[in-house]
Tab-separated table of C-alpha atoms and ligand atoms in Angstrom:
chain	number	residue	atom	x	y	z
A	1	MET	CA	123.684	138.798	26.435
A	2	THR	CA	127.037	137.086	26.325
A	3	ALA	CA	127.901	135.812	22.899
A	4	ARG	CA	129.011	132.197	22.629
A	5	THR	CA	131.939	131.487	20.390
A	6	HIS	CA	132.136	127.732	20.427
A	7	THR	CA	129.417	127.201	17.977
A	8	ASP	CA	130.075	124.840	15.167
A	9	ARG	CA	128.949	127.539	12.734
A	10	PRO	CA	131.146	126.975	9.714
A	11	ALA	CA	133.255	129.863	8.449
A	12	THR	CA	131.579	131.203	5.348
A	13	GLY	CA	132.679	128.540	2.943
A	14	ALA	CA	133.048	130.641	-0.165
A	15	THR	CA	135.516	133.071	1.407
A	16	LEU	CA	138.050	130.417	2.238
A	17	TRP	CA	137.707	127.657	-0.288
A	18	THR	CA	137.828	130.042	-3.229
A	19	THR	CA	140.803	132.055	-1.984
A	20	HIS	CA	142.837	132.909	-5.064
A	21	LEU	CA	146.492	132.016	-4.572
A	22	ASP	CA	148.996	133.005	-7.236
A	23	ARG	CA	151.708	130.333	-7.257
A	24	ASP	CA	153.883	132.357	-9.645
A	25	ALA	CA	153.871	135.538	-7.552
A	26	ALA	CA	156.948	136.685	-5.676
A	27	VAL	CA	154.938	136.679	-2.436
A	28	PRO	CA	154.831	133.162	-0.934
A	29	VAL	CA	151.414	131.464	-0.941
A	30	SER	CA	151.455	131.294	2.864
A	31	ARG	CA	151.608	135.097	3.047
A	32	GLN	CA	148.873	135.382	0.423
A	33	LEU	CA	146.640	133.041	2.413
A	34	ALA	CA	147.359	134.893	5.677
A	35	ALA	CA	146.538	138.234	4.018
A	36	ALA	CA	143.306	136.866	2.539
A	37	LEU	CA	142.259	135.488	5.911
A	38	ARG	CA	143.036	138.745	7.729
A	39	ARG	CA	141.020	140.646	5.139
A	40	SER	CA	138.025	138.309	5.375
A	41	ILE	CA	138.021	138.443	9.166
A	42	ALA	CA	138.431	142.222	9.312
A	43	GLU	CA	135.688	142.781	6.727
A	44	GLY	CA	133.316	140.319	8.384
A	45	GLY	CA	133.477	137.870	5.464
A	46	ILE	CA	134.033	135.191	8.086
A	47	CYS	CA	131.638	135.693	10.962
A	48	PRO	CA	132.847	136.421	14.473
A	49	GLY	CA	132.504	133.232	16.488
A	50	ALA	CA	132.809	131.015	13.417
A	51	LYS	CA	134.964	127.942	13.490
A	52	LEU	CA	137.522	127.834	10.696
A	53	PRO	CA	137.721	124.678	8.591
A	54	SER	CA	140.234	122.101	9.765
A	55	THR	CA	143.784	122.652	8.561
A	56	ARG	CA	143.618	119.273	6.828
A	57	SER	CA	140.492	120.029	4.804
A	58	LEU	CA	141.537	123.580	3.902
A	59	ALA	CA	144.963	122.360	2.787
A	60	ALA	CA	143.309	119.688	0.627
A	61	GLY	CA	140.824	122.214	-0.800
A	62	LEU	CA	143.500	124.753	-1.711
A	63	GLY	CA	146.076	122.204	-2.838
A	64	LEU	CA	148.599	123.238	-0.168
A	65	ALA	CA	150.721	121.274	2.270
A	66	ARG	CA	148.949	120.962	5.623
A	67	SER	CA	152.007	122.385	7.405
A	68	THR	CA	151.605	125.595	5.339
A	69	VAL	CA	148.020	126.055	6.547
A	70	VAL	CA	149.000	125.189	10.135
A	71	GLY	CA	151.781	127.807	9.970
A	72	VAL	CA	149.333	130.445	8.678
A	73	PHE	CA	146.752	129.667	11.377
A	74	GLU	CA	149.407	129.807	14.086
A	75	GLN	CA	150.651	133.132	12.742
A	76	LEU	CA	147.105	134.539	12.829
A	77	ALA	CA	146.610	133.145	16.331
A	78	ALA	CA	149.765	134.942	17.478
A	79	GLU	CA	148.403	138.149	15.953
A	80	GLY	CA	145.039	137.670	17.675
A	81	PHE	CA	143.068	137.323	14.407
A	82	VAL	CA	142.029	133.782	15.288
A	83	LEU	CA	141.818	131.792	18.506
A	84	ALA	CA	143.346	128.368	18.866
A	85	ARG	CA	141.259	126.040	21.029
A	86	PRO	CA	143.457	122.970	21.617
A	87	GLY	CA	141.613	119.828	20.654
A	88	SER	CA	138.809	121.824	19.057
A	89	GLY	CA	140.218	123.955	16.241
A	90	TYR	CA	140.555	127.605	15.275
A	91	TYR	CA	137.837	130.238	15.799
A	92	VAL	CA	137.268	133.834	14.784
A	93	PRO	CA	137.091	135.890	17.990
A	94	ILE	CA	134.025	137.910	18.824
A	95	PRO	CA	135.046	141.578	19.078
A	96	LEU	CA	134.384	143.152	22.442
A	97	ALA	CA	131.990	145.589	20.828
A	98	GLN	CA	129.745	142.648	19.993
A	99	ASN	CA	130.429	140.632	23.079
A	100	GLN	CA	130.343	142.811	26.185
A	101	SER	CA	130.376	146.302	24.823
A	102	SER	CA	128.936	149.506	26.158
A	103	ALA	CA	125.685	148.260	24.627
A	104	ALA	CA	125.437	145.713	27.419
A	105	VAL	CA	126.306	148.347	29.987
A	106	ASN	CA	124.304	151.360	28.734
A	107	GLY	CA	121.680	149.597	26.719
A	108	ALA	CA	122.825	151.573	23.679
A	109	ALA	CA	124.108	150.059	20.463
A	110	PRO	CA	127.785	150.711	19.777
A	111	THR	CA	128.242	153.180	16.970
A	112	SER	CA	131.763	152.296	15.895
A	113	PRO	CA	134.120	149.336	16.296
A	114	ARG	CA	136.157	149.637	19.487
A	115	LEU	CA	139.874	149.062	19.710
A	116	ILE	CA	140.744	146.152	21.909
A	117	SER	CA	143.925	144.291	22.715
A	118	ARG	CA	145.014	140.884	21.476
A	119	ALA	CA	144.385	139.550	24.964
A	120	ALA	CA	140.836	140.911	24.929
A	121	ARG	CA	140.194	139.183	21.626
A	122	ARG	CA	141.347	135.917	23.143
A	123	LEU	CA	139.237	136.574	26.244
A	124	ALA	CA	136.215	137.065	24.016
A	125	ALA	CA	136.358	133.321	23.326
A	126	PHE	CA	135.472	132.526	26.916
A	127	ASP	CA	131.966	132.291	28.183
A	128	PRO	CA	132.462	131.733	31.915
A	129	PRO	CA	129.796	129.563	33.493
A	130	ARG	CA	127.474	131.515	35.784
A	131	ARG	CA	126.559	128.804	38.196
A	132	GLY	CA	123.491	128.949	40.375
A	133	GLU	CA	121.814	126.126	42.258
A	134	PRO	CA	123.879	122.966	41.782
A	135	ARG	CA	122.277	120.445	39.467
A	136	PRO	CA	123.068	116.782	39.959
A	137	PHE	CA	125.736	115.625	38.824
A	138	GLU	CA	127.550	118.918	38.384
A	139	PRO	CA	131.099	118.323	39.664
A	140	GLY	CA	132.957	120.640	42.027
A	141	TYR	CA	130.402	121.191	44.807
A	142	ALA	CA	131.197	120.441	48.442
A	143	GLU	CA	129.073	119.140	51.271
A	144	ILE	CA	128.246	121.642	54.031
A	145	ASP	CA	126.927	119.846	57.116
A	146	GLY	CA	125.497	121.158	60.395
A	147	ARG	CA	128.682	120.631	62.357
A	148	PHE	CA	130.680	122.590	59.813
A	149	MET	CA	128.172	125.467	59.965
A	150	THR	CA	128.260	125.651	63.761
A	151	ASN	CA	132.034	125.740	63.953
A	152	TRP	CA	132.507	128.086	61.004
A	153	LYS	CA	129.983	130.535	62.493
A	154	ARG	CA	131.822	130.446	65.837
A	155	MET	CA	135.145	131.217	64.180
A	156	ALA	CA	133.555	133.949	62.050
A	157	SER	CA	131.914	135.601	65.015
A	158	ARG	CA	135.187	135.498	66.960
A	159	ALA	CA	137.043	137.115	64.046
A	160	LEU	CA	134.336	139.758	63.630
A	161	SER	CA	134.557	140.762	67.305
A	162	SER	CA	138.297	141.302	67.144
A	163	ARG	CA	139.701	144.770	66.648
A	164	SER	CA	143.105	143.518	65.547
A	165	PRO	CA	144.220	145.887	62.778
A	166	THR	CA	145.668	142.992	60.768
A	167	GLN	CA	142.122	141.854	59.988
A	168	TRP	CA	140.811	145.167	58.823
A	169	CYS	CA	143.767	146.739	57.020
A	170	TYR	CA	145.925	145.806	54.050
A	171	GLY	CA	147.982	142.763	54.940
A	172	ASP	CA	150.714	140.546	53.598
A	173	PRO	CA	150.295	139.804	49.853
A	174	GLN	CA	151.947	136.436	50.512
A	175	GLY	CA	149.136	135.526	52.930
A	176	GLU	CA	148.751	135.946	56.679
A	177	PRO	CA	151.766	134.346	58.427
A	178	ALA	CA	149.577	132.387	60.884
A	179	LEU	CA	147.608	130.844	58.025
A	180	ARG	CA	150.757	129.973	56.088
A	181	SER	CA	152.111	128.289	59.170
A	182	ALA	CA	148.903	126.271	59.655
A	183	ILE	CA	148.936	125.259	55.958
A	184	ALA	CA	152.612	124.200	56.135
A	185	ASP	CA	151.918	122.006	59.184
A	186	TYR	CA	148.841	120.490	57.553
A	187	LEU	CA	150.567	119.785	54.216
A	188	GLY	CA	153.604	118.238	55.909
A	189	ALA	CA	151.438	115.843	57.890
A	190	ALA	CA	148.713	115.075	55.341
A	191	ARG	CA	150.409	115.333	51.942
A	192	GLY	CA	154.114	114.820	52.652
A	193	VAL	CA	154.858	118.319	51.331
A	194	ARG	CA	158.253	119.545	52.517
A	195	CYS	CA	158.096	123.282	53.014
A	196	ARG	CA	158.475	126.175	55.406
A	197	PRO	CA	155.674	128.772	55.764
A	198	GLU	CA	157.957	131.211	53.889
A	199	GLN	CA	157.571	129.063	50.744
A	200	ILE	CA	153.791	129.346	50.733
A	201	VAL	CA	151.775	131.966	48.881
A	202	VAL	CA	148.106	132.070	49.813
A	203	THR	CA	146.087	132.322	46.594
A	204	ALA	CA	142.473	132.845	45.627
A	205	GLY	CA	142.302	129.147	44.671
A	206	THR	CA	144.083	126.933	42.161
A	207	GLN	CA	142.951	129.063	39.255
A	208	GLN	CA	144.935	132.016	40.558
A	209	GLY	CA	147.853	129.716	41.394
A	210	LEU	CA	147.912	128.597	37.747
A	211	SER	CA	147.596	132.142	36.520
A	212	LEU	CA	150.532	133.300	38.690
A	213	ALA	CA	152.595	130.304	37.568
A	214	ALA	CA	151.875	131.098	33.912
A	215	ARG	CA	152.822	134.753	34.416
A	216	VAL	CA	156.009	134.027	36.342
A	217	LEU	CA	157.284	131.030	34.375
A	218	LEU	CA	156.205	131.484	30.762
A	219	ASP	CA	157.110	133.735	27.894
A	220	PRO	CA	154.784	133.838	24.859
A	221	GLY	CA	155.474	130.860	22.608
A	222	ASP	CA	156.995	128.682	25.364
A	223	ALA	CA	155.792	125.103	25.280
A	224	ALA	CA	153.548	123.923	28.119
A	225	TRP	CA	153.017	120.163	28.270
A	226	VAL	CA	149.625	119.232	29.655
A	227	GLU	CA	147.949	115.935	30.395
A	228	ASP	CA	145.558	114.656	27.755
A	229	PRO	CA	142.716	114.502	28.842
A	230	CYS	CA	143.051	117.566	31.013
A	231	TYR	CA	141.429	120.020	33.413
A	232	ARG	CA	140.172	122.529	30.850
A	233	ALA	CA	140.665	125.620	33.018
A	234	ALA	CA	144.394	124.854	33.184
A	235	VAL	CA	144.650	124.686	29.398
A	236	ASP	CA	142.698	127.935	29.084
A	237	ILE	CA	144.899	129.860	31.484
A	238	LEU	CA	148.092	128.598	29.849
A	239	GLY	CA	146.633	129.469	26.444
A	240	MET	CA	145.889	133.001	27.694
A	241	ALA	CA	149.578	133.307	28.565
A	242	GLU	CA	150.258	132.498	24.883
A	243	ALA	CA	151.911	129.186	25.726
A	244	ARG	CA	152.133	126.536	23.008
A	245	ILE	CA	149.936	123.825	24.454
A	246	VAL	CA	151.399	120.358	23.854
A	247	PRO	CA	149.029	117.506	24.823
A	248	ILE	CA	150.838	114.532	26.383
A	249	PRO	CA	148.913	111.265	26.615
A	250	VAL	CA	148.008	109.723	29.921
A	251	ASP	CA	148.360	105.949	30.410
A	252	ALA	CA	147.299	103.690	33.292
A	253	HIS	CA	149.965	105.350	35.488
A	254	GLY	CA	149.107	108.935	34.597
A	255	LEU	CA	151.184	111.442	32.629
A	256	ALA	CA	153.620	109.581	30.411
A	257	VAL	CA	156.326	112.136	29.592
A	258	THR	CA	159.087	109.621	29.261
A	259	ALA	CA	157.130	107.763	26.569
A	260	VAL	CA	157.423	110.852	24.356
A	261	ARG	CA	160.246	110.443	21.872
A	262	VAL	CA	162.890	113.131	22.349
A	263	GLY	CA	162.785	115.460	19.383
A	264	ASP	CA	159.106	114.766	18.621
A	265	MET	CA	157.792	117.618	20.756
A	266	PRO	CA	159.036	121.108	21.583
A	267	SER	CA	160.755	120.832	24.967
A	268	PRO	CA	158.607	122.333	27.677
A	269	ARG	CA	159.092	125.218	30.060
A	270	ILE	CA	156.372	123.787	32.292
A	271	VAL	CA	154.470	120.528	32.669
A	272	TYR	CA	150.989	120.574	34.226
A	273	THR	CA	149.938	117.396	35.997
A	274	THR	CA	147.440	115.989	38.530
A	275	PRO	CA	149.548	113.064	39.779
A	276	SER	CA	147.550	112.026	42.829
A	277	ARG	CA	144.207	111.764	41.016
A	278	GLN	CA	144.481	112.358	37.300
A	279	TYR	CA	141.731	114.724	36.211
A	280	PRO	CA	139.420	113.388	34.885
A	281	LEU	CA	140.442	109.713	34.598
A	282	GLY	CA	141.074	109.385	38.339
A	283	MET	CA	144.194	107.181	38.519
A	284	ALA	CA	147.105	107.907	40.861
A	285	MET	CA	150.648	108.032	39.529
A	286	PRO	CA	152.695	105.269	41.197
A	287	LEU	CA	155.977	106.101	42.948
A	288	ALA	CA	158.199	104.744	40.176
A	289	ARG	CA	156.528	107.019	37.590
A	290	ARG	CA	156.836	109.991	39.958
A	291	ALA	CA	160.562	109.416	40.338
A	292	GLU	CA	160.874	109.062	36.561
A	293	LEU	CA	158.954	112.315	35.987
A	294	LEU	CA	161.087	114.256	38.477
A	295	GLY	CA	164.315	112.909	36.981
A	296	TRP	CA	163.135	113.771	33.501
A	297	ALA	CA	162.095	117.321	34.537
A	298	GLU	CA	165.514	117.931	36.032
A	299	SER	CA	167.315	116.836	32.884
A	300	ALA	CA	164.870	118.751	30.632
A	301	GLY	CA	165.109	121.912	32.782
A	302	ALA	CA	161.299	121.993	33.052
A	303	TRP	CA	159.091	123.186	35.912
A	304	ILE	CA	156.356	120.841	37.096
A	305	VAL	CA	153.034	122.353	38.174
A	306	GLU	CA	151.420	119.786	40.501
A	307	ASP	CA	147.663	120.306	40.916
A	308	ASP	CA	146.805	118.300	44.054
A	309	TYR	CA	143.101	119.046	43.964
A	310	GLU	CA	141.258	116.373	45.978
A	311	SER	CA	143.692	113.704	47.129
A	312	GLU	CA	142.548	114.071	50.746
A	313	PHE	CA	139.354	112.120	50.070
A	314	GLN	CA	141.163	108.921	49.143
A	315	HIS	CA	141.489	106.125	51.671
A	316	PRO	CA	144.390	107.162	53.963
A	317	ALA	CA	146.112	103.795	53.535
A	318	ARG	CA	146.246	104.261	49.751
A	319	MET	CA	146.897	108.008	49.643
A	320	LEU	CA	150.287	108.661	48.027
A	321	PRO	CA	152.305	111.648	49.251
A	322	SER	CA	152.714	114.602	46.940
A	323	LEU	CA	155.211	114.791	44.086
A	324	GLN	CA	156.582	117.933	45.746
A	325	GLY	CA	157.668	115.862	48.758
A	326	LEU	CA	159.898	113.739	46.500
A	327	ASP	CA	161.401	116.668	44.621
A	328	ARG	CA	165.057	117.244	45.478
A	329	SER	CA	165.878	119.768	42.784
A	330	GLY	CA	163.285	122.504	43.430
A	331	ARG	CA	161.315	121.915	40.211
A	332	VAL	CA	157.791	121.500	41.589
A	333	ILE	CA	155.200	124.220	42.051
A	334	TYR	CA	152.590	122.595	44.278
A	335	LEU	CA	149.017	123.955	44.075
A	336	GLY	CA	146.195	123.124	46.455
A	337	THR	CA	142.740	124.537	47.091
A	338	PHE	CA	140.211	124.955	49.888
A	339	SER	CA	137.519	124.852	47.170
A	340	LYS	CA	137.555	121.066	47.514
A	341	LEU	CA	138.645	120.768	51.142
A	342	LEU	CA	135.974	123.198	52.399
A	343	PHE	CA	133.842	125.037	49.844
A	344	PRO	CA	134.515	126.801	46.518
A	345	SER	CA	133.138	130.273	47.299
A	346	LEU	CA	135.832	130.641	49.981
A	347	ARG	CA	138.269	131.423	47.165
A	348	LEU	CA	141.368	130.424	49.092
A	349	GLY	CA	144.153	128.092	48.063
A	350	TYR	CA	147.930	127.870	48.274
A	351	ALA	CA	151.011	127.610	46.118
A	352	VAL	CA	154.076	125.962	47.642
A	353	LEU	CA	157.116	127.233	45.818
A	354	PRO	CA	160.833	126.649	45.412
A	355	GLU	CA	162.492	129.506	47.381
A	356	ASP	CA	163.616	131.467	44.322
A	357	LEU	CA	160.086	131.716	42.924
A	358	VAL	CA	158.495	133.169	46.066
A	359	GLY	CA	159.495	136.797	45.337
A	360	PRO	CA	158.088	136.885	41.759
A	361	PHE	CA	154.878	135.090	42.809
A	362	VAL	CA	154.272	137.523	45.682
A	363	ALA	CA	154.957	140.501	43.428
A	364	ALA	CA	152.577	139.156	40.767
A	365	ARG	CA	149.911	138.518	43.408
A	366	HIS	CA	150.329	142.025	44.803
A	367	LEU	CA	150.009	143.568	41.348
A	368	ASP	CA	146.973	141.430	40.607
A	369	ASP	CA	144.698	142.004	43.584
A	370	ARG	CA	147.021	142.748	46.546
A	371	GLN	CA	145.929	139.887	48.826
A	372	SER	CA	143.140	137.579	49.952
A	373	SER	CA	140.767	138.948	52.585
A	374	ALA	CA	142.628	139.032	55.913
A	375	LEU	CA	139.331	138.604	57.755
A	376	ILE	CA	138.506	135.359	55.945
A	377	GLN	CA	142.098	134.163	56.392
A	378	THR	CA	141.700	134.671	60.161
A	379	ILE	CA	138.487	132.647	60.237
A	380	LEU	CA	140.186	129.834	58.325
A	381	THR	CA	143.306	129.936	60.519
A	382	ASP	CA	141.206	129.578	63.677
A	383	PHE	CA	139.183	126.802	62.035
A	384	MET	CA	142.405	124.923	61.279
A	385	LEU	CA	144.160	125.560	64.592
A	386	GLY	CA	141.025	124.598	66.554
A	387	GLY	CA	141.126	121.100	64.988
A	388	HIS	CA	137.840	121.623	63.107
A	389	PHE	CA	139.499	121.344	59.693
A	390	ALA	CA	141.020	117.906	60.345
A	391	ARG	CA	137.716	116.632	61.768
A	392	HIS	CA	135.761	118.084	58.830
A	393	LEU	CA	138.040	116.311	56.338
A	394	LYS	CA	137.654	113.018	58.179
A	395	ARG	CA	133.854	113.308	58.085
A	396	MET	CA	133.832	114.317	54.428
A	397	ARG	CA	136.176	111.479	53.461
A	398	ALA	CA	133.722	108.978	54.928
A	399	LEU	CA	130.687	110.752	53.470
A	400	TYR	CA	132.155	111.075	49.971
A	401	ALA	CA	133.121	107.386	49.931
A	402	GLU	CA	129.516	106.536	50.906
A	403	ARG	CA	128.137	108.837	48.209
A	404	GLN	CA	130.342	107.242	45.580
A	405	GLN	CA	129.155	103.790	46.568
A	406	PHE	CA	125.539	104.948	46.657
A	407	LEU	CA	125.697	106.419	43.155
A	408	THR	CA	127.606	103.442	41.759
A	409	GLU	CA	125.011	100.986	43.109
A	410	ARG	CA	122.103	103.096	41.929
A	411	ILE	CA	123.491	103.462	38.395
A	412	THR	CA	124.418	99.783	38.203
A	413	ARG	CA	120.889	98.792	39.273
A	414	ARG	CA	119.019	101.153	36.926
A	415	LEU	CA	121.449	101.515	34.015
A	416	GLY	CA	123.876	98.632	34.391
A	417	GLY	CA	123.380	97.533	30.785
A	418	LEU	CA	124.339	100.947	29.470
A	419	LEU	CA	126.634	102.736	31.892
A	420	LYS	CA	129.733	100.997	33.243
A	421	ILE	CA	131.511	102.265	36.335
A	422	ARG	CA	134.979	100.953	37.067
A	423	PRO	CA	136.113	100.872	40.695
A	424	SER	CA	138.205	103.947	41.462
A	425	GLU	CA	139.598	105.817	44.426
A	426	SER	CA	137.142	107.975	46.263
A	427	GLY	CA	137.097	111.666	45.474
A	428	MET	CA	134.296	113.953	44.381
A	429	TYR	CA	133.360	112.495	40.979
A	430	LEU	CA	133.351	109.275	38.960
A	431	ILE	CA	133.231	108.388	35.271
A	432	ALA	CA	130.308	106.451	33.825
A	433	TRP	CA	131.369	104.840	30.522
A	434	LEU	CA	128.862	104.813	27.660
A	435	PRO	CA	128.548	102.114	24.974
A	436	GLU	CA	131.437	102.396	22.577
A	437	LYS	CA	129.853	104.039	19.564
A	438	TRP	CA	127.845	106.642	21.463
A	439	SER	CA	128.593	110.359	21.453
A	440	ASP	CA	129.075	111.527	25.038
A	441	ARG	CA	128.457	115.142	23.970
A	442	SER	CA	125.041	114.279	22.518
A	443	ALA	CA	124.182	112.185	25.578
A	444	ALA	CA	125.211	115.064	27.901
A	445	ALA	CA	123.118	117.527	25.851
A	446	ALA	CA	120.045	115.255	26.082
A	447	LEU	CA	120.589	114.834	29.832
A	448	ALA	CA	120.950	118.600	30.295
A	449	ALA	CA	117.541	119.059	28.702
A	450	ALA	CA	116.195	116.672	31.363
A	451	GLY	CA	117.800	118.703	34.194
A	452	VAL	CA	120.808	116.411	34.689
A	453	SER	CA	124.307	117.806	34.429
A	454	ALA	CA	127.141	115.581	33.166
A	455	VAL	CA	130.492	116.579	31.691
A	456	PRO	CA	131.244	114.664	28.478
A	457	LEU	CA	134.707	113.164	28.712
A	458	SER	CA	135.442	114.153	25.116
A	459	SER	CA	135.169	117.839	26.120
A	460	LEU	CA	138.295	117.302	28.262
A	461	VAL	CA	140.218	115.461	25.563
A	462	LEU	CA	142.774	117.493	23.636
A	463	GLU	CA	144.022	115.085	21.012
A	464	THR	CA	144.104	111.403	21.961
A	465	PRO	CA	140.598	109.962	21.520
A	466	ARG	CA	139.030	108.151	24.487
A	467	PRO	CA	135.944	105.969	24.735
A	468	PRO	CA	132.792	107.991	25.462
A	469	GLY	CA	132.143	108.742	29.121
A	470	LEU	CA	130.331	111.100	31.467
A	471	VAL	CA	131.992	112.774	34.451
A	472	LEU	CA	129.471	112.745	37.300
A	473	GLY	CA	129.978	114.666	40.552
A	474	TYR	CA	128.416	113.050	43.622
A	475	THR	CA	129.250	115.627	46.301
A	476	GLY	CA	127.117	118.602	47.223
A	477	HIS	CA	124.011	116.762	45.922
A	478	SER	CA	121.618	115.034	48.317
A	479	GLU	CA	120.918	111.327	47.932
A	480	ALA	CA	117.299	112.160	47.082
A	481	ALA	CA	118.416	114.519	44.279
A	482	MET	CA	120.784	111.850	42.962
A	483	VAL	CA	118.041	109.202	42.963
A	484	ARG	CA	115.779	111.505	40.911
A	485	ALA	CA	118.656	112.298	38.563
A	486	VAL	CA	119.461	108.601	38.029
A	487	GLU	CA	115.788	108.017	37.141
A	488	SER	CA	115.862	110.884	34.622
A	489	THR	CA	119.144	109.536	33.219
A	490	ALA	CA	117.569	106.100	32.808
A	491	ASP	CA	114.555	107.639	31.002
A	492	VAL	CA	116.799	109.543	28.610
A	493	LEU	CA	119.430	106.891	27.907
A	494	ASN	CA	117.090	103.882	27.695
A	495	ASN	CA	115.199	105.645	24.903
A	496	TRP	CA	118.325	106.877	23.211
A	497	SER	CA	119.297	106.282	19.653
A	498	ASP	CA	122.574	108.025	18.997
B	1	LIG	C1	141.557	119.567	38.470
B	1	LIG	C2	141.093	120.721	39.304
B	1	LIG	N1	141.977	121.526	39.880
B	1	LIG	C3	141.584	122.572	40.645
B	1	LIG	C4	140.260	122.865	40.850
B	1	LIG	C5	139.845	123.987	41.790
B	1	LIG	O1	139.972	125.227	41.310
B	1	LIG	P1	139.773	126.492	42.269
B	1	LIG	O2	140.676	126.324	43.458
B	1	LIG	O3	140.196	127.644	41.437
B	1	LIG	O4	138.339	126.558	42.694
B	1	LIG	C6	139.292	122.095	40.225
B	1	LIG	C7	137.859	122.439	40.383
B	1	LIG	O5	136.958	121.939	39.808
B	1	LIG	C8	139.712	120.978	39.455
B	1	LIG	O6	138.803	120.163	38.882
């Protein structure tokens, strides 16, 4: 069984609140507190998986300045004794022996603690979702229609009948040249991305693109500015690279870096943003803000990681071109994914890079897992070159817009007094806003018990509070399944007392 760490189990109160600190000793109180914490964690006085008290309350309880406690927690996080979860707090990691030890593999109990790295202790905080059948309104699923299946099967069967060695042997870690060329043509036409195929690295999806970017661009302790609220997987991967996560608020025009007062925040090595459809709030960053962001990044010497995850489903007349296409100083790392454009189990995406980053990205990719499957890349290349990809996107754009309208109408009819949906660009999800004082986490937990999946907006917030809301995906779920789910949602929320 995989242990969960994000319980709200309190750290054993007595161990922390009664820590004896000698103010007259030569050793500073911060070092005394750090030593006491290390001892408690190592001896099991504070349980693995426990959440530590907030820095504010511990500082008040021990009569210390809050900055002293923050400094101690950060020191312990750097040493791997505790895990910092931005927006959530500090946790004691679950040792591998308890989490996924040989016990899980052999069925035998571990006899002695096992030595693991700092990275493994941080990894122990993750409990990756093991998704099965999609439940409405789980976001991130794609629609697979009959026409797609027919064409994909034809391309697959053609690739499988070929004896070309490039499909069956090791290939180019940067990605098959024909696929990179097809991606460059597509991105130029559809997203205004300015690149040559030589600037593209085929990835195993955005997640790997982020991981490569973190490895190539960050040293431990470097500041990474991220949108608040934010795509959680991006924060996690940057945290794994030991970046200092700095949440930057989002306003009606998206990421607002220039609103941050110079000197208030550590200057960033990278900035992560979703300018064409802010995840999860959904707004697009207007051109003036894009120009401002690029100008600011150039003067700050920061890289911008642009996650362009589902812009293609917006109405073509309103679709803004990518930030990368406006970049004149080679600051933007553009990430895209076929998870949204086709289907997530394909595990293919792309990073479009300034020329000087291509070499390090390709080397990191090669060291990681060599390459994406050449066979699958061939199928995708033929699918794109045969015109099926463009036609599939056109069909999905229309279908997803219909699905959004369908769900909006259904919710408004059955739950209009409770859930508010503001008009937004089409994509793959929407936000349903709850009454102001409600807890979206509690509402999502009650809905989960009724078989309905909704992501509470507060779980994507790092620092700046937002009104309660539920992120609902409307793609990859049939209309009939959505109707049933809206009925269940109405049953749960109409009888709700938060
Ligand atoms: C904001 C955002 N970026 C990227 C992705 C896609 O990630 P991947 O390509 O690794 O499947 C998702 C998927 O849910 C997402 O929500």
